[in-house]
XYZ file of C-alpha atoms in Angstrom:
692
model
C 189.543 121.528 -100.259
C 191.861 120.026 -97.649
C 190.779 119.607 -94.033
C 193.311 122.246 -92.987
C 192.086 124.747 -95.601
C 188.525 124.216 -94.415
C 189.608 124.830 -90.811
C 191.522 127.980 -91.798
C 188.484 129.381 -93.612
C 186.327 128.854 -90.511
C 188.573 131.056 -88.333
C 187.822 134.688 -87.543
C 190.454 137.276 -88.602
C 192.267 137.338 -85.253
C 192.372 133.543 -85.013
C 193.729 133.273 -88.539
C 196.364 135.933 -87.853
C 197.509 133.893 -84.831
C 197.697 130.690 -86.887
C 199.706 132.241 -89.724
C 202.125 134.130 -87.427
C 204.810 131.446 -87.307
C 208.172 132.994 -86.420
C 209.052 134.878 -83.250
C 207.468 135.088 -79.829
C 203.665 135.241 -79.875
C 201.153 135.746 -77.078
C 197.596 134.792 -78.010
C 195.438 136.463 -75.374
C 192.370 134.245 -75.600
C 189.273 135.262 -73.660
C 186.802 132.745 -72.245
C 184.923 130.884 -74.981
C 186.998 132.472 -77.781
C 188.094 129.247 -79.505
C 191.654 129.007 -78.198
C 191.920 125.227 -78.589
C 190.787 125.405 -82.223
C 193.314 128.175 -82.858
C 196.184 126.298 -81.225
C 195.518 122.955 -82.934
C 195.043 124.614 -86.335
C 198.332 126.469 -85.839
C 200.141 123.198 -85.093
C 198.674 121.583 -88.221
C 199.568 124.707 -90.243
C 203.217 124.530 -89.153
C 203.444 120.893 -90.232
C 201.189 120.828 -93.313
C 201.733 124.289 -94.821
C 205.157 125.472 -93.604
C 206.783 122.041 -93.769
C 208.168 121.859 -90.233
C 208.863 118.181 -89.376
C 206.334 117.181 -86.723
C 209.053 115.860 -84.403
C 210.599 119.331 -84.283
C 207.483 120.838 -82.686
C 206.595 120.722 -79.013
C 203.189 121.581 -77.558
C 202.831 121.674 -73.774
C 199.625 121.496 -71.741
C 198.671 121.029 -68.080
C 196.506 117.905 -68.166
C 196.636 114.601 -70.002
C 192.998 115.082 -70.999
C 193.752 118.418 -72.682
C 196.798 116.931 -74.401
C 194.778 113.977 -75.747
C 191.996 116.238 -77.048
C 194.417 118.618 -78.743
C 196.417 115.760 -80.271
C 193.251 114.231 -81.726
C 192.066 117.550 -83.158
C 195.462 118.457 -84.635
C 196.023 115.010 -86.192
C 192.548 115.146 -87.766
C 193.705 118.172 -89.802
C 196.819 116.469 -91.199
C 196.569 114.774 -94.590
C 199.592 112.523 -94.044
C 199.308 109.932 -91.298
C 202.655 108.249 -91.978
C 204.953 110.872 -90.508
C 206.145 110.943 -86.914
C 203.413 112.541 -84.765
C 204.161 115.857 -83.016
C 205.093 115.765 -79.331
C 202.035 117.103 -77.538
C 202.099 116.399 -73.799
C 202.053 117.874 -70.299
C 205.047 119.714 -68.865
C 205.730 116.806 -66.526
C 205.481 114.173 -69.281
C 208.102 116.154 -71.211
C 210.321 116.155 -68.106
C 209.904 112.387 -67.759
C 210.911 111.777 -71.392
C 213.877 114.136 -71.062
C 215.172 112.489 -67.875
C 214.958 108.988 -69.364
C 217.633 110.111 -71.853
C 219.652 112.612 -69.831
C 219.493 111.888 -66.076
C 222.968 110.315 -66.353
C 224.295 113.909 -66.335
C 223.431 113.903 -62.619
C 225.252 110.621 -62.053
C 221.957 108.739 -61.827
C 220.575 105.755 -63.705
C 217.756 105.970 -66.275
C 215.914 103.071 -64.617
C 214.661 105.370 -61.845
C 211.354 104.779 -60.062
C 208.736 107.536 -60.207
C 206.888 107.739 -56.879
C 203.215 108.510 -56.456
C 201.867 110.701 -53.668
C 201.174 107.753 -51.331
C 204.760 106.551 -51.705
C 206.038 110.026 -50.805
C 203.774 110.179 -47.746
C 205.068 106.846 -46.469
C 208.668 108.014 -46.847
C 208.243 111.291 -44.944
C 206.175 109.569 -42.240
C 209.211 107.416 -41.457
C 211.586 110.379 -41.595
C 209.454 112.636 -39.387
C 206.615 110.814 -37.574
C 205.776 113.930 -35.530
C 205.126 116.165 -38.548
C 202.161 115.816 -40.889
C 203.097 114.407 -44.315
C 201.036 117.048 -46.142
C 202.951 119.892 -44.516
C 206.339 118.319 -45.263
C 205.535 117.473 -48.874
C 203.990 120.913 -49.404
C 207.231 122.514 -48.220
C 209.405 120.272 -50.416
C 207.194 120.871 -53.455
C 207.329 124.642 -52.934
C 211.122 124.526 -52.770
C 211.449 122.464 -55.940
C 209.029 124.650 -57.882
C 211.182 127.709 -57.239
C 214.372 125.718 -57.900
C 215.556 125.662 -54.291
C 217.846 122.713 -53.595
C 218.192 121.438 -50.002
C 221.470 123.371 -49.791
C 220.058 126.687 -51.032
C 216.814 126.272 -49.036
C 218.826 126.326 -45.797
C 219.239 130.098 -46.102
C 215.445 130.527 -45.929
C 214.840 128.305 -42.890
C 214.627 130.731 -39.940
C 211.778 129.531 -37.704
C 211.865 126.284 -35.674
C 209.187 124.782 -37.930
C 210.938 125.739 -41.181
C 214.227 124.354 -39.811
C 212.489 121.070 -38.981
C 210.935 120.945 -42.459
C 214.288 121.726 -44.065
C 215.937 118.889 -42.142
C 213.356 116.471 -43.536
C 213.898 117.890 -47.047
C 217.619 117.081 -46.787
C 216.967 113.540 -45.528
C 214.178 112.979 -48.069
C 216.433 113.938 -50.983
C 219.242 111.728 -49.688
C 216.813 108.811 -49.408
C 215.431 109.309 -52.942
C 218.903 109.567 -54.445
C 220.126 106.446 -52.624
C 217.154 104.445 -53.953
C 217.207 106.085 -57.431
C 213.689 107.415 -56.937
C 212.049 110.582 -58.234
C 208.937 112.397 -57.083
C 206.542 114.275 -59.383
C 208.230 117.678 -58.882
C 211.625 116.189 -59.792
C 210.460 115.800 -63.384
C 210.812 119.554 -63.935
C 213.239 120.367 -61.113
C 215.915 117.916 -62.292
C 215.287 118.668 -65.976
C 216.040 122.323 -65.310
C 219.096 121.442 -63.222
C 220.527 119.432 -66.139
C 219.768 122.104 -68.760
C 221.221 124.847 -66.570
C 224.506 123.008 -66.087
C 225.007 121.755 -69.668
C 225.131 124.485 -72.313
C 225.740 122.091 -75.231
C 222.774 119.918 -74.274
C 220.641 123.018 -73.700
C 221.425 124.346 -77.181
C 220.965 120.923 -78.798
C 217.532 120.492 -77.171
C 216.479 124.020 -78.136
C 217.517 123.486 -81.774
C 215.615 120.204 -81.906
C 212.313 121.818 -80.836
C 212.150 124.627 -83.390
C 208.569 125.624 -82.611
C 207.138 125.501 -79.104
C 203.534 126.162 -78.079
C 202.060 126.341 -74.572
C 198.393 126.158 -73.579
C 196.965 127.902 -70.450
C 200.115 129.998 -70.104
C 198.582 132.051 -67.263
C 198.856 128.926 -65.072
C 202.614 128.459 -65.459
C 204.856 128.784 -62.411
C 208.463 129.793 -61.904
C 210.084 126.487 -62.868
C 207.922 126.093 -65.981
C 208.963 129.567 -67.130
C 212.568 128.592 -66.445
C 212.189 125.439 -68.557
C 210.736 127.450 -71.461
C 213.601 129.940 -71.284
C 216.070 127.037 -71.688
C 214.086 125.472 -74.536
C 214.091 128.787 -76.448
C 217.765 129.588 -75.810
C 218.642 129.340 -79.549
C 215.455 130.768 -81.059
C 212.423 132.848 -80.204
C 209.684 130.675 -81.693
C 207.502 130.408 -78.611
C 203.743 130.727 -78.968
C 201.746 130.838 -75.740
C 197.977 130.882 -75.393
C 196.348 132.113 -72.215
C 194.074 134.548 -70.455
C 195.400 136.722 -67.663
C 191.791 137.247 -66.545
C 191.505 133.514 -65.836
C 194.660 133.193 -63.732
C 193.142 131.601 -60.610
C 195.854 129.283 -59.297
C 198.183 131.696 -57.506
C 197.550 129.742 -54.279
C 199.291 126.717 -55.756
C 202.229 128.532 -57.321
C 201.003 129.875 -60.681
C 202.662 133.217 -61.438
C 200.492 135.681 -63.353
C 203.621 137.743 -64.074
C 204.629 135.134 -66.658
C 201.788 136.202 -68.947
C 201.726 139.881 -67.926
C 205.468 140.266 -68.650
C 205.644 138.018 -71.728
C 206.274 140.896 -74.122
C 209.181 142.098 -71.968
C 210.684 138.656 -71.341
C 210.733 137.563 -75.001
C 212.096 140.102 -77.460
C 209.967 141.448 -80.330
C 206.929 139.545 -79.086
C 203.589 139.932 -80.874
C 200.271 140.175 -79.017
C 197.035 139.001 -80.641
C 193.739 139.227 -78.739
C 190.877 136.786 -79.271
C 187.833 138.705 -78.045
C 184.956 137.079 -79.931
C 183.081 134.835 -77.499
C 181.167 131.876 -78.947
C 179.721 130.662 -75.625
C 177.734 133.246 -73.675
C 174.964 135.768 -74.348
C 175.718 139.523 -74.465
C 174.013 139.977 -71.069
C 176.357 137.500 -69.374
C 179.461 138.978 -70.994
C 178.426 142.513 -70.071
C 178.419 141.524 -66.389
C 181.713 139.591 -66.651
C 183.464 142.418 -68.524
C 182.259 145.004 -65.984
C 183.573 142.910 -63.080
C 187.043 142.169 -64.462
C 187.545 145.781 -65.566
C 188.113 146.636 -61.883
C 191.387 144.684 -61.909
C 194.475 146.802 -62.463
C 196.943 143.962 -63.154
C 195.726 142.832 -66.585
C 196.614 143.253 -70.238
C 193.064 144.301 -71.068
C 190.451 142.951 -73.459
C 186.689 143.126 -73.876
C 184.726 140.011 -74.822
C 182.073 140.425 -77.510
C 179.323 137.831 -77.899
C 178.574 136.222 -81.253
C 175.171 135.119 -79.910
C 171.839 136.926 -80.062
C 170.543 138.840 -77.049
C 169.395 136.563 -74.217
C 167.968 136.689 -70.702
C 169.101 139.228 -68.141
C 171.444 138.110 -65.372
C 169.316 137.500 -62.260
C 170.175 138.241 -58.650
C 168.706 135.750 -56.156
C 168.755 137.213 -52.646
C 167.745 134.912 -49.776
C 167.459 135.139 -46.002
C 169.938 132.329 -45.304
C 171.616 129.320 -46.914
C 168.570 127.093 -46.343
C 166.313 129.470 -48.254
C 169.034 129.906 -50.888
C 169.140 126.145 -51.491
C 165.357 125.889 -51.505
C 164.986 128.742 -54.016
C 167.564 127.242 -56.381
C 165.926 123.811 -56.086
C 162.516 125.358 -56.906
C 163.864 127.163 -59.990
C 165.578 124.025 -61.300
C 162.589 121.768 -60.545
C 160.344 124.104 -62.547
C 162.767 124.069 -65.486
C 163.078 120.275 -65.355
C 159.295 120.059 -65.398
C 159.315 122.045 -68.640
C 161.613 119.556 -70.322
C 165.061 120.981 -69.526
C 167.868 118.503 -68.756
C 169.489 118.331 -65.316
C 172.955 118.259 -66.926
C 172.347 121.770 -68.305
C 172.438 123.231 -64.764
C 175.424 123.906 -62.506
C 175.834 125.372 -59.021
C 179.240 126.946 -58.375
C 180.737 128.006 -55.049
C 183.946 129.602 -53.789
C 184.281 127.195 -50.849
C 183.338 123.519 -50.867
C 181.691 123.974 -47.456
C 178.893 125.915 -49.152
C 177.721 122.755 -50.883
C 175.940 121.540 -47.721
C 172.900 123.798 -48.070
C 172.549 122.912 -51.750
C 172.918 119.173 -51.087
C 170.207 119.218 -48.433
C 167.826 121.259 -50.616
C 168.349 118.968 -53.634
C 167.882 115.841 -51.505
C 164.624 117.252 -50.151
C 163.390 118.238 -53.640
C 164.603 114.918 -55.137
C 166.713 116.721 -57.729
C 169.528 114.486 -59.058
C 172.939 116.071 -58.495
C 176.616 115.217 -58.285
C 179.438 116.892 -56.423
C 182.386 117.311 -58.798
C 185.971 117.646 -57.612
C 185.040 117.159 -53.946
C 183.205 114.721 -51.706
C 179.715 115.289 -50.412
C 179.818 117.422 -47.285
C 179.168 114.641 -44.764
C 181.683 112.360 -46.465
C 184.617 114.768 -46.062
C 187.288 113.425 -43.721
C 187.309 116.367 -41.306
C 183.484 116.363 -41.071
C 183.498 112.605 -40.415
C 186.100 113.173 -37.683
C 183.905 115.747 -35.933
C 180.837 113.526 -36.261
C 182.859 110.717 -34.643
C 183.628 112.971 -31.657
C 179.922 113.783 -31.269
C 179.020 110.097 -31.583
C 181.593 109.123 -28.964
C 180.322 111.772 -26.529
C 176.823 110.420 -27.074
C 177.854 106.737 -26.927
C 181.123 105.858 -25.215
C 180.810 102.257 -26.458
C 181.129 103.336 -30.113
C 184.514 101.715 -30.824
C 184.322 102.546 -34.540
C 184.155 106.277 -33.819
C 186.764 106.022 -31.059
C 189.334 104.331 -33.293
C 188.738 106.914 -36.017
C 189.555 109.895 -33.801
C 191.744 108.513 -31.016
C 194.774 109.995 -32.800
C 193.075 112.917 -34.584
C 194.494 115.452 -34.036
C 197.753 113.568 -33.439
C 198.328 112.478 -29.837
C 201.048 109.887 -30.361
C 198.586 106.970 -30.184
C 199.892 105.070 -33.208
C 198.481 102.113 -35.082
C 200.261 99.561 -32.883
C 198.825 101.061 -29.684
C 195.352 101.133 -31.201
C 195.605 97.470 -32.199
C 196.755 96.554 -28.677
C 193.740 98.337 -27.165
C 191.365 96.708 -29.632
C 192.787 93.235 -28.947
C 192.526 93.681 -25.169
C 188.914 94.868 -25.485
C 188.038 91.772 -27.544
C 189.554 89.505 -24.900
C 187.568 91.271 -22.160
C 184.441 91.334 -24.362
C 183.903 95.001 -23.525
C 184.083 98.279 -25.382
C 187.518 99.916 -25.591
C 186.477 102.740 -23.255
C 185.086 100.298 -20.683
C 188.202 98.124 -20.921
C 190.437 101.133 -20.397
C 188.449 102.194 -17.333
C 188.375 98.718 -15.757
C 191.822 97.345 -16.624
C 194.277 100.223 -16.274
C 197.212 97.984 -15.348
C 196.837 95.746 -18.380
C 196.347 98.792 -20.615
C 199.563 100.278 -19.234
C 201.426 97.094 -20.163
C 200.008 97.197 -23.684
C 200.467 100.935 -24.271
C 203.257 102.187 -22.039
C 202.958 104.874 -19.344
C 203.140 107.858 -21.739
C 200.247 106.678 -23.903
C 198.311 105.629 -20.793
C 198.509 109.195 -19.464
C 197.497 110.622 -22.844
C 194.433 108.391 -22.993
C 193.465 109.194 -19.402
C 193.375 112.849 -20.384
C 191.452 112.012 -23.567
C 188.702 110.050 -21.795
C 188.511 112.642 -19.011
C 187.830 115.303 -21.664
C 185.181 113.129 -23.311
C 183.490 112.725 -19.895
C 183.589 116.495 -19.368
C 182.032 117.067 -22.811
C 179.360 114.457 -22.075
C 178.350 116.325 -18.906
C 178.187 119.611 -20.824
C 176.103 118.038 -23.599
C 173.518 117.056 -20.976
C 173.434 120.441 -19.239
C 174.287 123.139 -21.810
C 174.619 122.037 -25.425
C 175.943 125.404 -26.686
C 178.660 125.299 -24.030
C 179.424 121.730 -25.156
C 179.985 122.950 -28.737
C 182.246 125.782 -27.525
C 184.304 123.366 -25.435
C 184.622 120.850 -28.294
C 185.753 123.565 -30.701
C 188.253 124.937 -28.185
C 189.725 121.475 -27.530
C 190.218 120.280 -31.113
C 192.735 121.908 -33.432
C 193.038 120.154 -36.772
C 194.886 123.000 -38.513
C 198.314 121.359 -38.192
C 196.966 118.258 -39.920
C 196.341 120.100 -43.200
C 198.694 121.212 -45.932
C 198.727 124.912 -46.809
C 196.967 124.251 -50.121
C 193.979 122.464 -48.589
C 193.671 124.363 -45.317
C 191.182 127.057 -46.416
C 188.555 124.594 -47.641
C 189.019 122.060 -44.839
C 188.894 124.680 -42.079
C 185.773 126.125 -43.752
C 184.192 122.646 -43.648
C 184.953 122.403 -39.915
C 183.481 125.849 -39.272
C 180.401 124.944 -41.311
C 179.924 121.824 -39.161
C 180.143 123.766 -35.882
C 177.714 126.337 -37.255
C 175.318 123.597 -38.315
C 175.479 122.011 -34.854
C 174.883 125.376 -33.134
C 171.942 126.109 -35.402
C 170.391 122.720 -34.622
C 170.763 123.264 -30.871
C 169.273 126.766 -30.940
C 166.311 125.792 -33.099
C 165.702 122.418 -31.409
C 166.196 123.152 -27.683
C 164.383 120.003 -26.561
C 166.385 117.595 -28.709
C 169.731 115.974 -27.900
C 172.844 114.779 -29.692
C 171.102 111.567 -30.776
C 168.506 113.618 -32.668
C 171.237 115.651 -34.348
C 173.096 112.504 -35.404
C 169.880 110.953 -36.743
C 169.183 114.098 -38.772
C 172.669 113.941 -40.280
C 172.333 110.238 -41.069
C 169.082 110.884 -42.942
C 170.570 113.872 -44.790
C 173.601 111.944 -45.993
C 172.059 108.579 -46.779
C 170.827 109.382 -50.295
C 172.203 107.100 -52.975
C 174.781 108.376 -55.461
C 172.811 109.744 -58.396
C 173.233 108.158 -61.788
C 172.266 109.440 -65.233
C 171.575 113.113 -65.771
C 172.508 115.278 -62.784
C 172.900 118.901 -61.798
C 176.625 119.575 -61.407
C 177.743 121.141 -58.125
C 181.385 122.176 -57.827
C 183.895 124.770 -56.729
C 184.688 127.495 -59.245
C 188.245 126.183 -59.503
C 186.858 122.801 -60.603
C 184.558 124.487 -63.157
C 187.339 126.130 -65.160
C 187.193 124.873 -68.731
C 183.548 123.735 -68.413
C 180.335 125.377 -69.595
C 176.611 124.976 -68.875
C 173.404 126.519 -70.164
C 172.341 127.687 -66.692
C 174.738 128.585 -63.875
C 174.033 129.539 -60.259
C 176.935 131.200 -58.415
C 176.221 131.073 -54.670
C 177.816 132.738 -51.664
C 178.199 136.223 -53.161
C 178.803 137.962 -49.836
C 181.797 139.776 -48.426
C 184.151 137.340 -46.618
C 182.720 134.471 -48.662
C 183.262 135.658 -52.238
C 185.503 137.562 -52.327
C 187.118 135.445 -49.639
C 190.002 137.925 -49.375
C 189.533 141.659 -49.406
C 192.717 143.311 -50.585
C 195.776 143.490 -52.833
C 196.736 140.741 -55.272
C 194.446 138.284 -53.474
C 191.404 140.434 -54.257
C 192.464 140.635 -57.906
C 192.629 136.824 -58.054
C 189.215 136.598 -56.362
C 187.853 138.899 -59.065
C 189.372 136.694 -61.762
C 187.673 133.753 -60.067
C 184.365 135.629 -60.331
C 185.035 136.251 -64.011
C 185.659 132.533 -64.559
C 182.438 131.662 -62.708
C 180.293 134.110 -64.700
C 181.671 132.979 -68.067
C 180.774 129.312 -67.462
C 177.155 130.227 -68.322
C 175.882 129.974 -71.896
C 172.277 131.188 -71.575
C 171.304 132.168 -68.032
C 173.348 133.332 -65.045
C 172.003 133.538 -61.488
C 174.068 135.357 -58.833
C 173.021 134.351 -55.319
C 173.588 136.070 -51.968
C 172.079 135.731 -48.487
C 171.390 137.964 -45.497
C 173.100 135.626 -43.018
C 175.326 132.597 -43.252
C 177.653 130.553 -41.040
C 181.021 132.303 -40.952
C 183.783 130.807 -38.784
C 181.174 128.486 -37.303
C 178.795 131.241 -36.194
C 175.781 132.781 -37.898
C 176.471 136.306 -39.067
C 174.795 139.007 -41.085
C 176.860 139.572 -44.222
C 177.118 142.394 -46.695
C 176.409 141.597 -50.355
C 179.562 140.972 -52.355
C 181.221 144.000 -53.903
C 181.269 141.927 -57.101
C 177.521 142.556 -57.525
C 178.160 146.290 -57.492
C 181.280 146.067 -59.661
C 179.287 144.051 -62.208
C 176.869 147.026 -62.406
C 174.016 144.916 -61.085
C 173.262 146.725 -57.799
C 173.769 150.101 -56.213
C 176.600 150.109 -53.704
C 175.481 149.312 -50.185
C 178.919 148.348 -48.929
C 179.297 151.541 -46.926
C 176.367 150.941 -44.581
C 177.292 150.645 -40.918
C 176.712 147.381 -39.076
C 176.863 147.415 -35.294
C 178.666 144.338 -34.056
C 179.397 142.401 -30.919
C 182.925 140.945 -30.604
C 182.249 137.972 -32.895
C 180.809 140.180 -35.621
C 177.084 139.318 -35.271
C 174.492 142.027 -35.747
C 172.870 143.106 -32.485
C 169.750 145.170 -31.757
C 170.518 145.620 -28.045
C 167.593 143.374 -27.100
C 166.991 142.970 -23.346
C 164.758 140.843 -21.116
C 161.079 141.937 -21.358
C 161.578 143.547 -24.792
C 158.922 142.710 -27.384
C 160.168 141.162 -30.630
C 158.621 140.029 -33.912
C 159.373 136.688 -35.637
C 158.246 136.089 -39.227
C 156.587 132.735 -38.327
C 155.761 132.869 -34.595
C 154.608 136.490 -34.509
C 155.109 138.795 -31.503
C 156.673 137.562 -28.272
C 158.320 138.758 -25.080
C 161.995 138.059 -24.332
C 162.442 135.977 -21.151
C 166.199 135.410 -21.328
C 169.222 136.684 -23.275
C 172.442 134.751 -23.403
C 175.667 134.990 -25.343
C 177.187 131.529 -25.624
C 180.371 131.430 -27.663
C 179.509 134.746 -29.286
C 176.083 133.424 -30.366
C 173.233 135.642 -29.133
C 170.269 133.404 -28.333
C 166.914 134.605 -26.968
C 164.340 132.637 -25.015
C 161.025 134.143 -26.144
C 157.477 133.602 -24.905
C 155.114 133.520 -27.898
C 151.659 133.508 -26.307
C 152.567 130.838 -23.749
C 154.951 128.831 -25.981
C 158.619 129.406 -25.135
C 161.187 129.014 -27.882
C 164.920 129.717 -28.175
C 165.592 131.795 -31.300
C 168.745 133.400 -32.665
C 168.611 137.172 -32.258
C 169.334 137.627 -35.968
C 165.957 136.025 -36.820
C 163.776 138.490 -34.888
C 163.087 142.216 -35.082
C 162.777 144.377 -31.986
C 159.312 145.946 -31.790
């Protein structure tokens, strides 16, 4: 029996039907864990080995080089002949690169073009527009190219001052790239489509060459990728796409779910085959995932059925706050590790990277080996390091390292040359930069210029004001720091949600430290952080901690999904965004093979302040809890729960017992109570006590 025959016999009926359906448009709707890669690679081998299609006349497109390499290896292993030309199996962008090497002359450009990396592109736009952030400019340009908007056609959409400024840079950027015969990453598809659109003969020739086209992860395609496929199938209809509309989770970066939802309308006489047998998860896990995704209205519809025996029930872990959440998860994993389980069989998934902090601290404390995948550790993230540098500088004005890190963050016009001039002058004077600036204003003015001198005077005056507040009222200091700094314009649209969440998590952490440690200062806070973040990078077997987006395509025996509260997950509460959040939940749940834990808390930092949160609607929609989303929560302006506690009221704390309220204050929307517990006064957040 040939290798291909053996592979065909191992397929289930739906998989085999998909493999043997060769001609015409075909949508393979492949649920999580349903063997889509095996189906796709067997189909490619079947076309070549059984039907007799020359390998060079097939084209299989993927999204990552890793996926392409794996699929190529698996498909080639099924072929008996190793002498023939291998099939073209590559990413969309690799195909564009190969195409442009042969055909870019149609645009009057040379084939010896230079392909720029992201750092190259940043350097170019920095020179073109030093007052705009490179991420924002490149995000705008990328968005235009991915919907086929040239600089000329994009002009019609530039209405606001900012969009007009971005459009101007787009025009200059394109002129610069053309003059230097350079291409950026998006050009690989953008220019390929421009050439195919303008040259009918070439379009037809290319389409006839690639007689059979297959696409993996079709739900992740965007507008320009759909456009490319429509050109490549202009002379035939032999397009087979594999995807799962329920796992379309990249709308925020341009993926268009309509491509898969409308496939049967866009390609005539299309066939739909559903792969619903799941080889990964237990029936209990799939029951929860199916119940959740059934609430989406924009889907083709399928119901995963497990091929595994019945397993453990899905478990809800409900904690008081993120510290207890982390501690509980660490305890569960430590117990399992003690019974011989492997750390690599566990994963913690979160909607926002900022949620990793509580898990990191709990795992460090419990000495559980872990790794953060797809993101840095919380205290290593650039925006968190920037905020820590501000706190360090307020605490120690002689900290030149921290000063130089944040002197131009957010941007103040103090460029690299000015910073080097300040640093050089300070070395000559053998003083810190701040001390040099204060003592030698005239020489600083000569080195920096009057405009930068004024900017820095304002900067150091603000630092002095914050220093005074930190000594007298630490909560007011945090409010003032947060009000002063606005990093939002430094981030691209794609990264803003996570990075702003990290900033808010930091402010919340600092507030929590101040409220629960009223006698300690900034130095104590900084020491605590240093100890929390000083653990060595773990080697060997580790628990994997990552965002749900990073987890797509992975699987683990045991999965903890944390942050299942309204405003955290789902992050957005309506329309198409809610449907994508639900798909994200479906992806998270179906990463688990044996045991799924769904974790929620009573209170968590939201927008930098501790708030009571409602359990996620996803718990109810998964048929795990009775709905409690309709309960009324009385709120003060910032959204915190309040019990209308006044001075002299008696309150109960779970650790300190009963006490009398001596003072109530609302600093930055944070209700803090000074309470006398039998002669010991403590400042406690209102949310942690109950009125007697």
